[in-house]
XYZ file of C-alpha atoms in Angstrom:
685
model
C 9.017 55.064 -24.515
C 10.318 54.917 -20.948
C 9.776 58.698 -20.462
C 6.178 58.399 -21.562
C 5.303 55.885 -18.785
C 7.671 57.282 -16.136
C 4.948 58.746 -13.899
C 2.357 55.972 -14.490
C 1.597 53.397 -11.734
C 2.645 49.882 -12.666
C -0.821 48.410 -12.046
C -2.898 51.394 -13.265
C -1.797 52.835 -16.621
C -3.955 55.903 -17.472
C -6.553 55.198 -20.084
C -5.424 58.088 -22.331
C -2.043 56.345 -22.707
C -3.474 52.990 -23.703
C -3.732 52.064 -27.334
C -4.511 49.129 -29.556
C -1.682 48.093 -31.831
C -2.685 46.535 -35.119
C 0.005 44.316 -36.610
C 0.200 43.852 -40.335
C -0.450 40.208 -41.319
C 2.607 38.130 -42.044
C 1.147 36.802 -45.285
C -0.985 38.893 -47.718
C -4.653 38.202 -47.787
C -5.820 35.922 -50.508
C -8.096 37.162 -53.287
C -11.674 36.212 -53.943
C -12.601 33.098 -55.803
C -12.769 33.649 -59.532
C -9.832 36.026 -59.969
C -6.437 37.060 -58.718
C -5.816 39.883 -56.240
C -2.707 41.009 -58.113
C -3.168 44.034 -60.426
C 0.155 43.839 -62.246
C -0.655 43.104 -65.868
C -3.166 40.332 -65.124
C -6.800 40.210 -66.033
C -9.084 41.015 -63.100
C -12.514 39.481 -62.747
C -15.601 41.617 -62.280
C -16.124 40.343 -58.741
C -12.577 41.227 -57.739
C -12.885 44.659 -59.389
C -16.074 45.445 -57.431
C -14.413 44.384 -54.183
C -11.331 46.540 -54.887
C -13.516 49.575 -55.656
C -15.530 49.127 -52.476
C -12.356 48.793 -50.402
C -10.853 51.948 -52.003
C -13.999 53.924 -51.250
C -13.960 52.838 -47.596
C -10.288 53.825 -47.267
C -11.004 57.306 -48.655
C -13.794 57.823 -46.153
C -11.682 56.652 -43.227
C -8.707 58.856 -44.252
C -10.733 62.075 -43.870
C -10.434 63.168 -40.236
C -11.924 66.323 -38.722
C -9.228 67.926 -36.587
C -11.906 69.747 -34.537
C -13.592 66.535 -33.520
C -13.065 65.981 -29.779
C -12.129 62.353 -30.047
C -9.613 62.681 -32.875
C -6.016 62.008 -31.900
C -2.818 60.840 -33.467
C -1.694 57.286 -33.086
C 0.054 56.223 -29.914
C 3.314 55.395 -31.643
C 3.208 58.740 -33.558
C 3.024 60.603 -30.260
C 5.826 58.524 -28.848
C 7.904 59.218 -31.948
C 7.276 62.969 -31.915
C 7.848 63.294 -28.158
C 10.761 65.597 -27.329
C 12.813 64.547 -24.321
C 13.289 68.253 -23.510
C 9.612 68.459 -22.738
C 10.120 66.530 -19.520
C 8.480 68.161 -16.583
C 10.742 70.357 -14.482
C 9.851 70.180 -10.802
C 10.423 73.948 -10.499
C 8.039 74.804 -13.333
C 5.301 72.461 -12.253
C 3.743 69.527 -14.018
C 2.112 69.626 -17.404
C -0.951 67.458 -18.020
C -0.900 64.755 -20.621
C -3.950 66.276 -22.229
C -1.997 69.535 -22.938
C 0.844 67.501 -24.483
C -1.605 65.641 -26.676
C -3.270 68.898 -27.764
C 0.070 70.480 -28.594
C 1.083 67.497 -30.666
C -2.098 67.736 -32.719
C -1.965 70.231 -35.595
C -4.690 71.028 -38.189
C -2.007 71.473 -40.812
C -0.813 67.869 -40.376
C -3.779 65.542 -40.122
C -2.958 61.989 -39.089
C -2.222 59.794 -42.074
C -3.400 56.491 -40.593
C -5.660 55.135 -37.886
C -3.829 51.822 -37.567
C -3.094 52.501 -33.884
C -6.393 53.386 -32.310
C -5.975 55.676 -29.337
C -8.313 55.596 -26.419
C -8.964 58.561 -24.223
C -10.735 58.526 -20.921
C -11.029 61.145 -18.225
C -12.151 61.132 -14.671
C -15.600 62.716 -14.661
C -17.716 64.236 -11.979
C -21.013 65.994 -11.905
C -21.237 69.639 -10.980
C -22.795 70.634 -7.737
C -25.649 72.411 -9.552
C -27.228 69.089 -10.442
C -26.863 69.638 -14.221
C -26.511 66.646 -16.520
C -23.439 68.152 -18.098
C -20.349 66.254 -17.087
C -17.003 67.978 -16.859
C -13.874 66.118 -17.848
C -10.851 66.461 -15.655
C -7.438 65.000 -15.862
C -6.030 62.727 -13.188
C -4.772 64.664 -10.159
C -1.265 65.572 -11.320
C -1.186 69.123 -9.983
C -1.974 70.885 -13.287
C -4.887 73.303 -13.765
C -6.728 72.913 -17.009
C -10.146 74.010 -18.122
C -12.359 70.997 -18.463
C -14.033 70.569 -21.838
C -17.728 69.834 -21.920
C -18.648 66.667 -23.719
C -22.355 66.432 -24.457
C -24.273 63.143 -24.510
C -21.396 61.228 -22.921
C -22.477 57.972 -21.277
C -22.125 57.790 -17.527
C -20.921 54.441 -16.247
C -21.300 54.119 -12.472
C -18.897 51.760 -10.708
C -19.677 49.638 -7.689
C -17.614 50.127 -4.589
C -14.465 47.956 -4.470
C -14.756 44.573 -2.744
C -12.824 43.636 0.369
C -10.374 41.628 -1.713
C -9.837 44.574 -4.098
C -9.254 47.013 -1.229
C -6.792 44.550 0.345
C -4.826 43.918 -2.837
C -5.052 47.330 -4.560
C -5.501 49.856 -1.763
C -8.018 52.703 -1.649
C -8.616 55.506 -4.164
C -6.318 58.461 -4.079
C -9.232 60.730 -5.052
C -12.375 59.689 -3.147
C -14.522 61.943 -5.358
C -13.593 60.141 -8.562
C -16.358 57.530 -8.513
C -17.472 57.680 -12.164
C -15.569 56.829 -15.311
C -16.529 57.837 -18.822
C -15.066 56.285 -21.927
C -15.198 57.965 -25.298
C -14.589 54.805 -27.310
C -14.064 51.742 -25.135
C -13.678 51.006 -21.484
C -10.259 49.691 -20.503
C -10.147 46.351 -18.723
C -6.989 47.177 -16.768
C -6.988 46.873 -13.011
C -8.953 49.921 -11.717
C -6.923 50.385 -8.549
C -3.230 50.605 -7.783
C -1.340 50.415 -4.578
C -0.293 53.729 -3.167
C 3.406 54.356 -2.930
C 3.005 55.225 0.733
C 0.582 52.397 1.510
C 2.074 49.350 3.242
C -0.251 46.397 3.737
C 0.774 43.439 5.877
C -1.024 40.341 4.509
C -0.233 38.463 7.738
C -1.750 41.078 10.034
C -5.029 39.201 10.480
C -5.701 35.570 11.363
C -5.226 32.965 8.641
C -8.098 30.708 7.512
C -6.532 27.819 9.416
C -6.479 29.924 12.568
C -10.156 30.744 12.118
C -11.079 27.063 11.701
C -8.926 26.001 14.652
C -10.460 28.680 16.840
C -13.976 27.598 15.861
C -13.199 23.939 16.589
C -11.628 24.816 19.928
C -14.556 26.968 20.970
C -17.039 24.255 19.945
C -15.265 21.787 22.264
C -15.364 24.209 25.145
C -11.605 24.695 25.286
C -10.013 28.075 25.798
C -8.614 29.609 22.616
C -4.882 30.100 22.528
C -3.549 33.599 23.092
C -2.420 35.509 20.046
C 1.309 35.336 19.641
C 3.356 38.473 19.087
C 6.057 36.619 17.160
C 6.668 37.105 13.478
C 5.462 34.453 10.984
C 8.989 33.103 10.576
C 9.376 32.756 14.314
C 5.978 31.051 14.507
C 6.992 28.467 11.915
C 10.291 27.739 13.654
C 8.592 27.525 17.041
C 5.827 25.284 15.724
C 8.349 22.978 14.033
C 10.401 22.733 17.221
C 7.292 22.111 19.308
C 6.089 19.442 16.911
C 9.460 17.710 17.015
C 9.471 17.764 20.815
C 5.909 16.407 20.876
C 6.779 13.580 18.482
C 9.851 12.722 20.514
C 7.752 12.721 23.681
C 5.136 10.456 22.097
C 7.818 8.094 20.828
C 9.507 8.062 24.212
C 6.231 7.390 26.014
C 5.236 4.624 23.569
C 8.427 2.622 24.076
C 7.490 -0.644 25.790
C 8.894 -1.289 29.220
C 9.756 -4.731 30.461
C 8.147 -5.970 33.664
C 11.190 -8.170 34.357
C 9.030 -11.232 34.918
C 10.324 -14.687 35.684
C 8.624 -16.328 32.712
C 9.230 -19.911 33.860
C 7.637 -19.225 37.218
C 4.713 -17.444 35.574
C 4.235 -20.381 33.210
C 4.086 -22.860 36.099
C 1.576 -20.667 37.916
C -0.642 -20.175 34.884
C -1.748 -23.843 34.602
C -2.751 -23.343 31.003
C -4.169 -26.117 28.851
C -1.767 -28.420 27.115
C -1.099 -26.891 23.655
C -0.611 -29.275 20.717
C -0.067 -28.643 17.006
C -0.861 -31.335 14.459
C -0.485 -31.265 10.697
C -3.023 -32.898 8.378
C -1.322 -34.594 5.426
C -2.279 -36.966 2.614
C -2.833 -37.272 -1.097
C -4.795 -34.619 -2.971
C -8.607 -35.074 -2.795
C -8.353 -37.426 0.180
C -10.848 -35.203 2.048
C -8.450 -33.514 4.482
C -10.111 -30.078 4.528
C -13.629 -31.562 4.657
C -12.601 -33.796 7.564
C -11.192 -30.884 9.567
C -14.163 -28.678 8.690
C -16.480 -31.344 10.058
C -14.383 -31.604 13.217
C -14.570 -27.845 13.784
C -18.321 -27.900 13.141
C -18.870 -30.724 15.632
C -16.725 -28.898 18.197
C -18.952 -25.808 17.692
C -16.115 -23.680 16.443
C -18.192 -22.986 13.325
C -21.944 -22.396 13.645
C -24.732 -23.656 11.405
C -25.254 -20.231 9.870
C -21.714 -20.200 8.462
C -22.109 -23.733 7.112
C -25.362 -22.752 5.351
C -23.609 -19.759 3.817
C -20.758 -21.937 2.531
C -23.304 -24.450 1.211
C -25.086 -21.817 -0.902
C -21.828 -20.397 -2.245
C -20.522 -23.881 -3.100
C -23.745 -24.817 -4.894
C -23.532 -21.624 -6.924
C -20.240 -22.731 -8.520
C -21.154 -26.407 -8.729
C -19.121 -27.655 -5.731
C -21.817 -28.487 -3.198
C -19.706 -31.151 -1.446
C -16.945 -28.605 -0.657
C -18.963 -26.583 1.879
C -17.198 -28.062 4.919
C -13.795 -27.712 3.246
C -14.393 -23.977 2.865
C -14.206 -23.612 6.639
C -10.428 -23.846 6.224
C -9.977 -22.978 2.545
C -10.703 -19.243 2.629
C -8.839 -18.167 -0.512
C -10.714 -17.466 -3.746
C -8.289 -19.538 -5.800
C -8.471 -22.427 -3.349
C -12.251 -22.477 -3.534
C -12.426 -22.173 -7.318
C -9.815 -24.912 -7.882
C -11.054 -27.118 -5.056
C -7.572 -27.711 -3.616
C -5.668 -26.358 -0.629
C -2.732 -24.183 -1.668
C -1.198 -22.864 1.555
C -1.228 -23.915 5.189
C -4.662 -23.260 6.740
C -4.643 -22.760 10.501
C -7.495 -23.074 12.960
C -7.890 -24.161 16.536
C -10.297 -25.838 18.897
C -10.199 -26.838 22.541
C -11.230 -29.811 24.588
C -11.408 -30.055 28.343
C -7.677 -30.505 28.804
C -5.997 -29.651 25.489
C -5.825 -26.731 23.058
C -5.325 -28.022 19.511
C -4.011 -26.086 16.519
C -4.839 -27.527 13.098
C -2.287 -27.133 10.304
C -4.104 -28.201 7.146
C -1.364 -28.890 4.577
C -1.891 -28.936 0.798
C -1.859 -32.366 -0.817
C -0.907 -31.380 -4.353
C 2.663 -32.064 -5.360
C 3.135 -28.471 -6.569
C 2.725 -27.177 -3.013
C 5.121 -29.505 -1.179
C 7.178 -26.514 0.142
C 4.063 -25.236 1.926
C 3.474 -28.697 3.347
C 7.055 -28.713 4.664
C 6.433 -25.373 6.372
C 3.420 -26.838 8.173
C 5.161 -30.052 9.141
C 8.024 -28.124 10.735
C 5.584 -26.688 13.317
C 3.745 -29.945 14.152
C 3.993 -32.152 17.228
C 2.323 -35.089 15.469
C 0.616 -35.788 12.142
C -2.801 -36.918 10.922
C -2.495 -38.931 7.698
C -5.782 -38.978 5.739
C -6.329 -41.826 3.275
C -9.174 -42.149 0.773
C -10.709 -45.631 1.187
C -12.815 -45.512 -1.965
C -12.018 -47.994 -4.709
C -8.919 -47.016 -6.697
C -8.224 -43.839 -4.705
C -6.105 -45.522 -2.042
C -3.890 -47.183 -4.629
C -3.352 -43.953 -6.590
C -2.603 -42.047 -3.394
C -0.075 -44.634 -2.316
C 1.779 -44.013 -5.557
C 1.366 -40.259 -5.105
C 1.869 -37.952 -2.125
C 0.807 -40.372 0.646
C 4.255 -41.933 0.982
C 6.130 -38.684 0.323
C 4.201 -36.822 3.002
C 4.770 -39.586 5.546
C 8.507 -39.620 4.843
C 8.720 -35.841 5.061
C 7.010 -35.549 8.450
C 9.216 -38.309 9.838
C 12.276 -36.489 8.526
C 11.049 -33.293 10.214
C 11.054 -35.057 13.586
C 7.411 -36.168 13.893
C 7.214 -39.482 15.775
C 3.473 -40.053 16.240
C 0.956 -40.668 13.449
C -2.858 -40.888 13.483
C -4.003 -42.600 10.266
C -7.576 -41.654 9.312
C -9.145 -43.995 6.759
C -11.698 -41.582 5.318
C -14.726 -42.143 3.054
C -15.211 -45.669 4.361
C -18.966 -45.135 4.019
C -18.522 -45.284 0.221
C -17.604 -48.979 0.557
C -20.394 -49.725 3.101
C -17.987 -49.610 6.039
C -16.218 -52.728 4.770
C -13.973 -54.185 7.448
C -11.945 -56.049 4.845
C -11.123 -52.800 3.080
C -10.091 -51.260 6.392
C -7.805 -54.179 7.259
C -6.224 -54.127 3.793
C -5.349 -50.465 4.023
C -4.113 -50.762 7.609
C -1.791 -53.620 6.729
C -0.109 -51.807 3.822
C 0.205 -48.436 5.559
C 1.464 -49.961 8.804
C 4.251 -51.790 6.981
C 5.285 -48.665 5.134
C 5.286 -46.417 8.225
C 7.317 -48.932 10.190
C 9.876 -48.986 7.419
C 9.945 -45.169 7.410
C 10.926 -45.103 11.081
C 7.645 -44.870 13.014
C 7.168 -47.161 16.007
C 4.104 -49.396 15.925
C 2.910 -48.105 19.308
C 2.830 -44.560 17.939
C 0.511 -45.425 15.015
C -3.300 -45.312 15.427
C -5.883 -46.180 12.724
C -9.382 -44.655 12.780
C -12.137 -45.406 10.196
C -14.460 -42.454 9.648
C -16.515 -40.399 7.207
C -15.733 -36.700 7.016
C -18.905 -35.834 5.112
C -21.337 -37.412 7.576
C -19.259 -36.951 10.738
C -19.192 -40.629 11.748
C -16.390 -41.574 14.183
C -15.012 -38.013 14.257
C -16.480 -36.430 17.379
C -19.181 -39.096 17.867
C -19.638 -42.769 17.186
C -21.022 -43.887 13.840
C -24.776 -44.450 13.824
C -24.638 -46.849 10.873
C -25.016 -50.462 11.936
C -22.505 -51.469 9.271
C -19.778 -49.677 11.305
C -20.569 -51.412 14.569
C -17.567 -53.712 14.194
C -15.165 -50.847 15.086
C -14.775 -50.383 18.832
C -11.530 -48.408 18.924
C -11.101 -44.701 19.702
C -12.785 -42.114 17.521
C -10.727 -39.329 15.979
C -11.190 -36.832 18.830
C -10.166 -39.445 21.414
C -7.106 -40.384 19.376
C -6.051 -36.745 19.240
C -6.417 -36.288 22.999
C -4.380 -39.418 23.746
C -1.208 -37.795 22.462
C 1.536 -37.453 25.023
C 2.591 -33.945 26.077
C 5.594 -32.717 24.151
C 8.737 -31.647 25.899
C 9.174 -27.855 25.820
C 12.701 -26.527 25.380
C 12.243 -23.831 28.014
C 15.866 -23.737 29.164
C 17.381 -23.353 25.685
C 18.225 -20.054 23.942
C 15.394 -18.143 22.310
C 14.586 -19.288 18.772
C 11.468 -18.247 16.859
C 11.067 -19.019 13.157
C 8.994 -16.343 11.399
C 6.031 -17.783 9.487
C 4.504 -14.507 8.288
C 5.161 -10.749 8.373
C 2.119 -8.487 8.300
C 0.565 -5.256 9.547
C -1.182 -5.864 12.850
C -3.200 -2.626 12.878
C -2.857 1.116 13.299
C -1.156 0.833 16.660
C 0.946 -2.149 15.557
C 2.284 -1.349 12.074
C 4.722 -4.293 12.064
C 3.837 -7.755 13.359
C 5.169 -11.273 12.845
C 3.723 -14.703 13.572
C 5.337 -18.069 14.173
C 5.946 -20.863 16.618
C 8.323 -20.409 19.495
C 10.798 -23.256 19.016
C 12.756 -22.786 22.242
C 13.277 -20.354 25.104
C 10.875 -17.690 26.330
C 10.213 -13.986 25.892
C 8.194 -11.118 27.341
C 7.060 -7.607 26.449
C 9.964 -5.148 26.342
C 12.618 -7.726 25.435
C 15.180 -6.906 22.773
C 15.521 -9.488 19.999
C 17.720 -9.751 16.939
C 16.485 -10.848 13.508
C 18.794 -13.106 11.527
C 20.244 -13.101 8.897
C 19.721 -9.298 8.769
C 21.338 -8.870 12.236
C 18.874 -6.076 13.059
C 17.578 -5.583 16.591
C 13.963 -4.919 17.535
C 11.867 -4.407 20.645
C 8.811 -6.505 21.494
C 5.909 -4.093 21.877
C 3.178 -6.673 22.414
C 2.566 -10.440 22.487
C -0.492 -12.452 21.506
C -0.837 -16.162 22.259
C -3.747 -17.833 20.472
C -5.000 -14.341 19.504
C -5.139 -13.211 23.155
C -2.852 -10.446 24.517
C -0.360 -11.566 27.130
C 2.863 -10.398 28.749
C 4.972 -13.491 28.059
C 5.252 -16.650 25.947
C 7.191 -19.905 26.143
C 8.404 -22.589 23.726
C 5.736 -24.596 21.934
C 3.233 -21.742 21.668
C 2.005 -20.080 18.490
C 2.597 -16.379 19.016
C 2.122 -13.034 17.313
C 4.751 -10.424 18.154
C 4.253 -6.698 17.603
C 7.689 -5.184 17.018
C 9.178 -1.685 17.058
C 12.582 -0.141 16.291
C 12.978 -2.184 13.083
C 11.960 -1.790 9.458
C 9.883 -4.333 7.597
C 12.545 -4.830 4.918
C 14.734 -6.610 7.482
C 12.073 -9.246 8.214
C 10.784 -12.043 5.975
C 9.278 -15.490 6.318
C 11.906 -18.040 7.312
C 14.048 -15.640 9.338
C 14.855 -16.439 12.955
C 14.390 -14.200 16.007
C 16.840 -14.862 18.805
C 18.316 -13.253 21.872
C 21.116 -10.711 21.300
C 23.241 -12.531 23.881
C 22.991 -15.910 22.109
C 22.366 -15.225 18.425
C 22.141 -17.941 15.823
C 24.973 -17.983 13.286
C 24.603 -17.349 9.572
C 26.326 -20.128 7.647
C 27.075 -20.792 3.979
C 27.920 -24.517 4.260
C 27.045 -27.369 6.593
C 27.329 -31.114 7.033
C 24.081 -33.072 7.212
C 23.150 -36.707 7.785
C 20.488 -37.491 5.194
C 17.997 -40.209 4.356
C 17.871 -40.485 0.574
C 14.465 -40.654 -1.120
C 16.022 -40.769 -4.571
C 19.491 -41.209 -6.046
C 21.789 -38.579 -4.533
C 24.955 -37.371 -6.234
C 26.892 -34.090 -6.126
C 24.110 -31.935 -7.526
C 22.223 -28.659 -7.256
C 19.436 -28.724 -4.671
C 17.063 -26.425 -2.808
C 17.395 -26.425 0.957
C 14.106 -26.148 2.888
C 13.688 -25.478 6.560
C 10.179 -24.393 7.476
C 9.390 -21.267 5.441
C 13.067 -20.872 4.596
C 14.276 -22.151 1.247
C 17.554 -21.235 -0.422
C 19.449 -22.700 -3.407
C 22.561 -24.746 -2.718
C 24.698 -27.603 -3.969
C 25.774 -30.969 -2.606
C 29.544 -30.689 -3.015
C 30.734 -33.846 -1.313
C 29.451 -37.297 -0.327
C 31.452 -37.931 2.815
C 30.401 -41.475 3.758
C 27.570 -44.001 3.828
C 26.110 -44.661 7.317
C 24.302 -47.480 9.042
C 20.584 -46.766 9.613
C 20.521 -48.129 13.140
C 23.840 -47.073 14.645
C 24.921 -44.241 12.374
C 28.390 -45.730 12.012
C 30.314 -45.439 8.785
C 29.861 -48.461 6.527
C 31.601 -49.347 3.287
C 34.087 -47.099 1.633
C 34.355 -43.403 2.219
C 33.415 -40.790 -0.347
C 30.928 -42.826 -2.374
C 29.946 -41.580 -5.809
C 26.234 -42.345 -5.371
C 23.729 -42.750 -2.537
C 20.951 -45.235 -3.237
C 17.281 -44.493 -2.319
C 16.561 -45.510 1.288
C 20.229 -45.288 2.320
C 21.688 -42.989 4.942
C 24.760 -40.870 4.204
C 26.709 -37.865 5.378
C 27.056 -35.080 2.811
C 28.342 -31.510 2.619
C 26.039 -28.783 1.283
C 27.150 -25.304 0.234
C 24.666 -22.419 0.011
C 24.599 -19.427 -2.304
C 23.647 -17.048 0.522
C 24.212 -17.116 4.263
C 21.186 -18.329 6.245
C 20.544 -18.895 9.966
C 20.967 -22.622 10.591
C 22.350 -24.594 13.500
C 22.534 -28.180 14.719
C 20.391 -30.138 15.304
C 18.149 -28.423 12.807
C 16.285 -30.486 10.229
C 16.341 -29.706 6.493
C 14.772 -31.114 3.329
C 16.654 -31.280 0.026
C 14.644 -31.011 -3.194
C 15.669 -30.970 -6.847
C 13.567 -30.670 -10.003
C 10.311 -30.511 -8.046
C 11.025 -33.790 -6.240
C 12.203 -34.476 -2.701
C 15.559 -36.223 -2.932
C 16.590 -36.331 0.733
C 15.958 -35.042 4.239
C 18.214 -34.983 7.219
C 19.650 -33.588 10.424
C 22.423 -31.004 10.675
C 25.547 -32.105 12.488
């Protein structure tokens, strides 16, 4: 077999050596319906007998072969079997054509016994110069001289010239004159061209499609095309990779922020910015907190009438027409569908002298941790109370007291009490006095000073006594400050500018294409500027400040008390999460697993499992030891040491152990919760 195909090209096997091999079926054919195909002693039906006779007659006709017929040949495997290895062509004697070998193997005395392997013969044909229609058959150019045999009435099949792709992949014809192919039985579908042994084609000689596109784009922009490189493709790839690496390194080097080495304290004194104040809005669920703040923003022209009309239509569509103003702050789909605030909603407005940031806290008991996160960033609180009949009493038993105790435990000392929905009781002064008396007594007991408590009657839906005086004559009895005036009367807070840098992360997000990693939060103490190196705790990973935004405006520096957005580099997002602390590498905050805290008990406190909350940070822990009971006024130890139980309203010193290390330091404030209830809050020692 190998000798037979020794001189054949691997992509262009001559047609006269191609054959069709018929394989006997693995299973015998089944007989016709009505009888069995077996003839051994069984009765055969008439239909089966007629079919067997017809098949026998066809086999007899096909077995008779005329040896003189031009297209008769033995089967391909018969020729391979009868081939003598001694017949190999000797280079000294010249080459013998395959047609002569086939003719010698054919003998009239031995006609072929079977046509199972159909042989196909094809010859390269060409017309004679005389213009006759007779076509002479010639063998492929193998060096042999043989008289061509005339084949009358042979079909002439002209071939189109090879395409550019075919010439590139297969090379050109060895014999340019062989342009026609004639097939005696069938035309082979093998590849018509083969690569020459001496032909060497370099597929990378010309420009690649990418080079063509790049050149066209460059020329369209008016730039000069790059000169063709004489390097090899491998060298080009290595050079391009090296150049790309150098370019990326150069871009990274150039994009590294550089510090201006500013004196931030001096810049802050020169800036004369407005006094910045954060206040948290707290109260029982459905007290009208979001509607009240939405009305305030609308009256301060932070929200235009077009937006309010849009919210009104959307609220009416779902049957909540009275929630249009609340949707100014409640932007989430779930918040709007449920009609309750879920997370802290932030917005801001400005007066002539002060820049206010609103922290609208959720009132539902399920979202107390989010309320704690908002209270930790506030300078003072606005407590909203529903004055309608029955609502005040239910709120007093609900989250009204808990929220007031929590904000006081978080360090808030000033409270503005807004008695909302007073228009529903016809601006009753008696109702106002009743509510003020009960709330004032409770807040005084919780630790607020009477001079730091202000009561304002108003209506969030109509806007009375919020940014303007009430027009209703029934409210003429109130002559005190309206809500906006009460907010502006707050004293400036002391900024911890000279303390080490501390920034509690409130959120981690993507700030844009140029700022893939950004964080937001309130600067608790210290100052920072663009280019400073900071360390994130508890991950202990350093980062570089690429950009700073204060109140959504780019700036070069920021100081304590401001709400900032930092764009960071040189750190991965997995090392940052809400509740972490950014600090200076020279004075980092420590990660601790246990601490001693002086607590005010809201419920019975024993050695128990608790959740420790500090802003957005919350981690499981356990009260392991009750050290001593303390006096509320002086903080001195009273009674016996190591009590077994701390009563509600009492002050005690306890030891808390944490499951994981977290960044905490004195005098930080924490809240202890267990079973969905706040059990205590206190100050680290």
